[in-house]
mmCIF file of C-alpha atoms and ligand atoms in Angstrom:
data_model
loop_
_atom_site.group_PDB
_atom_site.id
_atom_site.type_symbol
_atom_site.label_atom_id
_atom_site.label_comp_id
_atom_site.label_asym_id
_atom_site.label_seq_id
_atom_site.Cartn_x
_atom_site.Cartn_y
_atom_site.Cartn_z
ATOM 1 C CA MET A 1 166.668 7.857 -20.901
ATOM 2 C CA ASP A 2 166.211 6.185 -24.292
ATOM 3 C CA VAL A 3 163.738 8.444 -26.041
ATOM 4 C CA GLY A 4 164.570 7.969 -29.669
ATOM 5 C CA GLY A 5 164.694 4.297 -30.530
ATOM 6 C CA GLY A 6 167.990 3.662 -28.792
ATOM 7 C CA ILE A 7 170.295 5.845 -30.897
ATOM 8 C CA ARG A 8 170.619 8.971 -28.769
ATOM 9 C CA MET A 9 170.731 9.348 -24.992
ATOM 10 C CA THR A 10 169.089 12.410 -23.512
ATOM 11 C CA THR A 11 169.121 12.985 -19.772
ATOM 12 C CA VAL A 12 165.560 13.618 -18.657
ATOM 13 C CA VAL A 13 165.022 15.589 -15.457
ATOM 14 C CA ALA A 14 161.437 15.418 -14.178
ATOM 15 C CA ILE A 15 160.279 18.135 -11.768
ATOM 16 C CA ASP A 16 156.831 18.245 -10.128
ATOM 17 C CA GLY A 17 155.362 20.588 -7.579
ATOM 18 C CA PRO A 18 152.425 22.783 -6.629
ATOM 19 C CA ALA A 19 151.636 26.275 -7.946
ATOM 20 C CA GLY A 20 153.959 28.948 -6.588
ATOM 21 C CA SER A 21 156.767 26.499 -5.791
ATOM 22 C CA GLY A 22 158.940 28.339 -8.324
ATOM 23 C CA LYS A 23 159.066 25.290 -10.590
ATOM 24 C CA SER A 24 158.955 27.152 -13.908
ATOM 25 C CA SER A 25 161.572 29.802 -13.235
ATOM 26 C CA VAL A 26 163.848 27.401 -11.333
ATOM 27 C CA SER A 27 163.574 24.751 -14.077
ATOM 28 C CA ARG A 28 164.316 27.269 -16.795
ATOM 29 C CA ALA A 29 167.350 28.712 -14.979
ATOM 30 C CA ALA A 30 168.682 25.228 -14.179
ATOM 31 C CA ALA A 31 168.269 24.203 -17.843
ATOM 32 C CA ARG A 32 170.255 27.271 -18.915
ATOM 33 C CA GLU A 33 173.009 26.450 -16.443
ATOM 34 C CA LEU A 34 173.214 22.833 -17.625
ATOM 35 C CA GLY A 35 172.858 23.556 -21.370
ATOM 36 C CA PHE A 36 169.613 21.546 -21.384
ATOM 37 C CA ASP A 37 166.219 22.125 -23.001
ATOM 38 C CA TYR A 38 163.257 23.038 -20.841
ATOM 39 C CA LEU A 39 159.620 21.938 -21.191
ATOM 40 C CA ASP A 40 156.832 23.698 -19.294
ATOM 41 C CA THR A 41 153.932 21.212 -19.487
ATOM 42 C CA GLY A 42 151.409 23.453 -17.684
ATOM 43 C CA ALA A 43 151.625 25.777 -20.713
ATOM 44 C CA ALA A 44 149.857 23.147 -22.866
ATOM 45 C CA TYR A 45 146.950 22.800 -20.409
ATOM 46 C CA ARG A 46 146.777 26.597 -20.297
ATOM 47 C CA ALA A 47 146.890 26.920 -24.113
ATOM 48 C CA LEU A 48 144.033 24.439 -24.449
ATOM 49 C CA ALA A 49 142.010 26.335 -21.821
ATOM 50 C CA TRP A 50 142.771 29.632 -23.601
ATOM 51 C CA ARG A 51 141.546 28.179 -26.895
ATOM 52 C CA CYS A 52 138.330 26.958 -25.262
ATOM 53 C CA ILE A 53 137.650 30.493 -24.025
ATOM 54 C CA GLU A 54 138.472 32.086 -27.403
ATOM 55 C CA HIS A 55 136.294 29.609 -29.333
ATOM 56 C CA GLY A 56 133.434 29.558 -26.828
ATOM 57 C CA ILE A 57 133.969 25.837 -26.118
ATOM 58 C CA ASP A 58 132.014 24.572 -23.123
ATOM 59 C CA THR A 59 134.460 23.437 -20.426
ATOM 60 C CA TYR A 60 131.834 22.322 -17.913
ATOM 61 C CA GLY A 61 131.433 18.977 -19.660
ATOM 62 C CA PRO A 62 134.278 16.963 -21.235
ATOM 63 C CA ARG A 63 132.648 16.325 -24.652
ATOM 64 C CA ASP A 64 133.343 19.590 -26.487
ATOM 65 C CA VAL A 65 136.845 19.911 -25.019
ATOM 66 C CA ILE A 66 137.725 16.376 -26.153
ATOM 67 C CA GLU A 67 136.332 17.106 -29.620
ATOM 68 C CA SER A 68 138.436 20.274 -29.833
ATOM 69 C CA LEU A 69 141.666 18.264 -29.376
ATOM 70 C CA GLY A 70 141.417 17.148 -33.009
ATOM 71 C CA SER A 71 142.114 20.693 -34.221
ATOM 72 C CA PHE A 72 144.437 21.828 -31.410
ATOM 73 C CA GLU A 73 147.615 23.012 -33.148
ATOM 74 C CA TYR A 74 150.096 23.579 -30.378
ATOM 75 C CA SER A 75 153.757 24.482 -30.373
ATOM 76 C CA ILE A 76 156.177 25.442 -27.599
ATOM 77 C CA GLY A 77 159.782 26.615 -27.503
ATOM 78 C CA ILE A 78 162.037 24.294 -25.479
ATOM 79 C CA ASP A 79 165.187 26.421 -25.715
ATOM 80 C CA PRO A 80 165.242 28.120 -22.274
ATOM 81 C CA ASP A 81 166.382 31.347 -23.954
ATOM 82 C CA LYS A 82 163.669 31.328 -26.634
ATOM 83 C CA PHE A 83 160.508 30.423 -24.799
ATOM 84 C CA PHE A 84 157.212 30.831 -26.676
ATOM 85 C CA VAL A 85 153.806 29.199 -26.754
ATOM 86 C CA ARG A 86 151.698 29.175 -29.926
ATOM 87 C CA VAL A 87 148.232 27.982 -30.803
ATOM 88 C CA GLY A 88 148.023 27.771 -34.593
ATOM 89 C CA SER A 89 149.965 30.820 -35.751
ATOM 90 C CA GLU A 90 148.985 32.917 -32.723
ATOM 91 C CA ASP A 91 151.551 33.691 -30.032
ATOM 92 C CA VAL A 92 149.828 33.113 -26.677
ATOM 93 C CA THR A 93 152.914 33.172 -24.421
ATOM 94 C CA GLU A 94 151.496 36.021 -22.310
ATOM 95 C CA ASP A 95 147.759 35.380 -22.781
ATOM 96 C CA ILE A 96 147.863 31.924 -21.171
ATOM 97 C CA ARG A 97 148.914 33.499 -17.837
ATOM 98 C CA GLU A 98 145.782 35.640 -17.612
ATOM 99 C CA PRO A 99 143.541 35.050 -14.566
ATOM 100 C CA ARG A 100 140.635 34.064 -16.871
ATOM 101 C CA VAL A 101 142.756 31.123 -18.065
ATOM 102 C CA SER A 102 144.007 30.177 -14.576
ATOM 103 C CA ALA A 103 140.375 30.169 -13.417
ATOM 104 C CA ILE A 104 139.300 27.365 -15.789
ATOM 105 C CA VAL A 105 142.488 25.422 -16.530
ATOM 106 C CA SER A 106 141.859 22.830 -13.777
ATOM 107 C CA ARG A 107 138.529 21.898 -15.395
ATOM 108 C CA VAL A 108 140.292 21.150 -18.661
ATOM 109 C CA ALA A 109 143.236 19.374 -16.972
ATOM 110 C CA ARG A 110 141.050 16.892 -15.119
ATOM 111 C CA ILE A 111 139.593 15.340 -18.310
ATOM 112 C CA PRO A 112 141.362 11.947 -18.706
ATOM 113 C CA GLU A 113 141.312 12.125 -22.559
ATOM 114 C CA VAL A 114 142.985 15.551 -22.411
ATOM 115 C CA ARG A 115 145.659 14.187 -20.090
ATOM 116 C CA SER A 116 146.457 11.143 -22.212
ATOM 117 C CA TYR A 117 146.563 13.284 -25.366
ATOM 118 C CA LEU A 118 148.960 15.762 -23.784
ATOM 119 C CA VAL A 119 151.119 13.082 -22.138
ATOM 120 C CA GLU A 120 151.793 11.651 -25.626
ATOM 121 C CA LEU A 121 152.512 15.134 -26.952
ATOM 122 C CA PHE A 122 154.991 15.777 -24.094
ATOM 123 C CA ARG A 123 156.757 12.478 -24.799
ATOM 124 C CA SER A 124 157.186 13.371 -28.460
ATOM 125 C CA ILE A 125 158.512 16.833 -27.550
ATOM 126 C CA ILE A 126 160.999 15.214 -25.120
ATOM 127 C CA ALA A 127 162.083 12.847 -27.898
ATOM 128 C CA SER A 128 162.687 15.828 -30.206
ATOM 129 C CA SER A 129 165.280 17.390 -27.866
ATOM 130 C CA THR A 130 168.721 17.675 -29.436
ATOM 131 C CA ARG A 131 170.538 18.885 -26.327
ATOM 132 C CA PRO A 132 172.311 16.619 -23.795
ATOM 133 C CA GLY A 133 169.261 16.810 -21.543
ATOM 134 C CA ILE A 134 165.826 18.275 -20.953
ATOM 135 C CA ILE A 135 164.154 19.492 -17.767
ATOM 136 C CA VAL A 136 160.431 18.780 -17.839
ATOM 137 C CA GLU A 137 158.233 20.401 -15.210
ATOM 138 C CA GLY A 138 154.604 19.958 -14.223
ATOM 139 C CA ARG A 139 152.440 17.929 -11.845
ATOM 140 C CA ASP A 140 152.684 14.344 -13.129
ATOM 141 C CA ILE A 141 156.105 14.252 -14.763
ATOM 142 C CA THR A 142 157.843 12.085 -12.121
ATOM 143 C CA THR A 143 154.893 9.678 -12.022
ATOM 144 C CA VAL A 144 153.201 9.550 -15.454
ATOM 145 C CA VAL A 145 154.991 11.469 -18.229
ATOM 146 C CA ALA A 146 158.568 10.334 -17.485
ATOM 147 C CA PRO A 147 158.574 7.926 -14.508
ATOM 148 C CA ASP A 148 161.873 6.448 -15.737
ATOM 149 C CA ALA A 149 163.640 9.839 -15.914
ATOM 150 C CA GLU A 150 167.241 9.783 -14.649
ATOM 151 C CA VAL A 151 166.521 12.562 -12.140
ATOM 152 C CA ARG A 152 163.123 12.999 -10.456
ATOM 153 C CA ILE A 153 162.478 15.931 -8.154
ATOM 154 C CA LEU A 154 159.529 17.216 -6.138
ATOM 155 C CA LEU A 155 159.954 20.951 -5.590
ATOM 156 C CA THR A 156 157.977 22.081 -2.570
ATOM 157 C CA ALA A 157 157.659 25.054 -0.241
ATOM 158 C CA THR A 158 155.263 25.779 2.606
ATOM 159 C CA GLU A 159 151.903 27.179 1.560
ATOM 160 C CA GLU A 160 152.831 30.492 3.186
ATOM 161 C CA ALA A 161 156.045 30.818 1.149
ATOM 162 C CA ARG A 162 154.291 29.875 -2.096
ATOM 163 C CA MET A 163 151.499 32.402 -1.581
ATOM 164 C CA GLY A 164 154.039 35.105 -0.767
ATOM 165 C CA ARG A 165 156.002 34.452 -3.962
ATOM 166 C CA ARG A 166 152.948 34.347 -6.158
ATOM 167 C CA SER A 167 151.553 37.639 -4.817
ATOM 168 C CA ALA A 168 154.948 39.284 -5.362
ATOM 169 C CA GLU A 169 154.713 38.143 -9.028
ATOM 170 C CA LEU A 170 151.197 39.488 -9.496
ATOM 171 C CA ALA A 171 151.655 43.105 -8.447
ATOM 172 C CA GLY A 172 148.373 44.950 -7.960
ATOM 173 C CA VAL A 173 146.336 41.869 -7.065
ATOM 174 C CA SER A 174 145.445 41.510 -3.398
ATOM 175 C CA ALA A 175 147.478 38.962 -1.455
ATOM 176 C CA GLU A 176 144.309 37.477 -0.007
ATOM 177 C CA LYS A 177 142.713 36.941 -3.430
ATOM 178 C CA THR A 178 145.916 35.402 -4.781
ATOM 179 C CA ALA A 179 146.121 33.040 -1.799
ATOM 180 C CA GLN A 180 142.512 31.953 -2.269
ATOM 181 C CA GLU A 181 142.917 31.322 -6.000
ATOM 182 C CA LEU A 182 146.145 29.416 -5.529
ATOM 183 C CA SER A 183 144.865 27.143 -2.806
ATOM 184 C CA SER A 184 141.608 26.417 -4.634
ATOM 185 C CA ARG A 185 143.532 25.534 -7.827
ATOM 186 C CA ASP A 186 145.919 23.281 -5.878
ATOM 187 C CA ALA A 187 142.956 21.598 -4.180
ATOM 188 C CA GLN A 188 141.284 20.900 -7.558
ATOM 189 C CA ASP A 189 144.502 19.828 -9.282
ATOM 190 C CA SER A 190 145.576 17.517 -6.477
ATOM 191 C CA GLN A 191 142.354 15.524 -6.875
ATOM 192 C CA VAL A 192 143.703 14.424 -10.255
ATOM 193 C CA VAL A 193 147.432 13.914 -9.563
ATOM 194 C CA ASP A 194 149.307 13.833 -6.270
ATOM 195 C CA PHE A 195 152.040 16.442 -6.525
ATOM 196 C CA MET A 196 152.276 17.145 -2.798
ATOM 197 C CA ASN A 197 153.988 13.875 -1.837
ATOM 198 C CA ALA A 198 157.124 12.455 -3.405
ATOM 199 C CA ALA A 199 156.629 9.125 -5.175
ATOM 200 C CA ASP A 200 159.199 6.330 -4.596
ATOM 201 C CA GLY A 201 162.646 7.342 -5.833
ATOM 202 C CA VAL A 202 161.755 11.046 -6.093
ATOM 203 C CA THR A 203 164.011 13.539 -4.252
ATOM 204 C CA THR A 204 162.255 16.393 -2.440
ATOM 205 C CA VAL A 205 163.782 19.867 -2.660
ATOM 206 C CA ASP A 206 162.118 22.135 -0.106
ATOM 207 C CA SER A 207 162.690 25.738 -1.183
ATOM 208 C CA THR A 208 160.962 27.385 1.798
ATOM 209 C CA ASP A 209 164.230 28.678 3.261
ATOM 210 C CA LEU A 210 166.160 28.943 0.002
ATOM 211 C CA ASP A 211 166.357 31.978 -2.256
ATOM 212 C CA PHE A 212 166.023 31.615 -6.020
ATOM 213 C CA ASP A 213 169.730 31.075 -6.770
ATOM 214 C CA GLN A 214 170.081 28.547 -3.951
ATOM 215 C CA THR A 215 167.099 26.578 -5.290
ATOM 216 C CA VAL A 216 168.526 26.540 -8.828
ATOM 217 C CA LEU A 217 171.865 25.377 -7.409
ATOM 218 C CA ALA A 218 170.184 22.590 -5.425
ATOM 219 C CA VAL A 219 168.517 21.323 -8.624
ATOM 220 C CA VAL A 220 171.700 21.653 -10.731
ATOM 221 C CA ASN A 221 173.729 19.776 -8.080
ATOM 222 C CA LEU A 222 171.157 16.981 -7.940
ATOM 223 C CA VAL A 223 171.267 16.624 -11.725
ATOM 224 C CA ARG A 224 175.092 16.582 -11.714
ATOM 225 C CA THR A 225 175.258 13.911 -9.013
ATOM 226 C CA GLN A 226 172.311 11.739 -10.058
ATOM 227 C CA ALA A 227 172.758 11.867 -13.830
ATOM 228 C CA GLY A 228 176.489 11.204 -13.565
HETATM 229 O O1 DC B 301 152.009 24.949 -13.728
HETATM 230 P P1 DC B 301 150.822 25.769 -14.235
HETATM 231 O O2 DC B 301 150.164 26.625 -13.192
HETATM 232 O O3 DC B 301 151.137 26.548 -15.465
HETATM 233 O O4 DC B 301 149.756 24.656 -14.671
HETATM 234 C C1 DC B 301 148.517 24.984 -15.237
HETATM 235 C C2 DC B 301 147.484 23.935 -14.901
HETATM 236 O O5 DC B 301 147.727 22.723 -15.590
HETATM 237 C C3 DC B 301 147.405 23.589 -13.423
HETATM 238 O O6 DC B 301 146.144 23.958 -12.947
HETATM 239 C C4 DC B 301 147.600 22.102 -13.323
HETATM 240 C C5 DC B 301 147.652 21.606 -14.727
HETATM 241 N N1 DC B 301 148.799 20.737 -14.989
HETATM 242 C C6 DC B 301 148.600 19.381 -14.903
HETATM 243 O O7 DC B 301 147.497 18.953 -14.546
HETATM 244 N N2 DC B 301 149.618 18.537 -15.215
HETATM 245 C C7 DC B 301 150.818 19.019 -15.600
HETATM 246 N N3 DC B 301 151.797 18.176 -15.911
HETATM 247 C C8 DC B 301 151.037 20.414 -15.672
HETATM 248 C C9 DC B 301 149.989 21.242 -15.346
#
């Protein structure tokens, strides 16, 4: 994909999928294996939601959130071995995973102005990659952020498998509560972008019956065959 005015060629791998599909950890491991960068786009929506909470910004209406974009200083590490998320000078890598952030992030992510602002930001981060390729994961990467990516993948798993994985990650939280939160977030998010069905030209990788290493291998093999 030509991302820098035609001088440098970076292979862009776009991966979409629902919560709990293993997208983030699979994308990061595949990037490591391929010597690529890795961009977690959900982290930006989470960082914005975190900042709204910290600054008491009203997320029920779009106005204050849109206004806050003007002073949103965001940075993210795209080296898969040096992942970090910062808002201003504050490291929020862990904080953005807190349930209080997950609970409101969909409200922030459905504001069209927020989406177009972040889509531009993602494109400039992709353009800044100096490695041979970058794996970009989220919900609208194959369709909106990088529809002309060389490799486009929808990573899915049955709802049962996704819930099981997510509750294993969140030890101490009841499986039932986790399942409820996950399916309500997916329901809200899928009103904005369709990440449950593969768009034209997108390859589906169903990880329901694959373990982690097998899923990473499936992605790496697809990149090696499709990106030449
Ligand atoms: O992948 P995640 O759970 O970290 O994503 C956080 C939220 O951001 C999720 O509710 C959906 C939203 N999101 C989005 O709308 N578009 C993206 N490209 C990535 C995430």
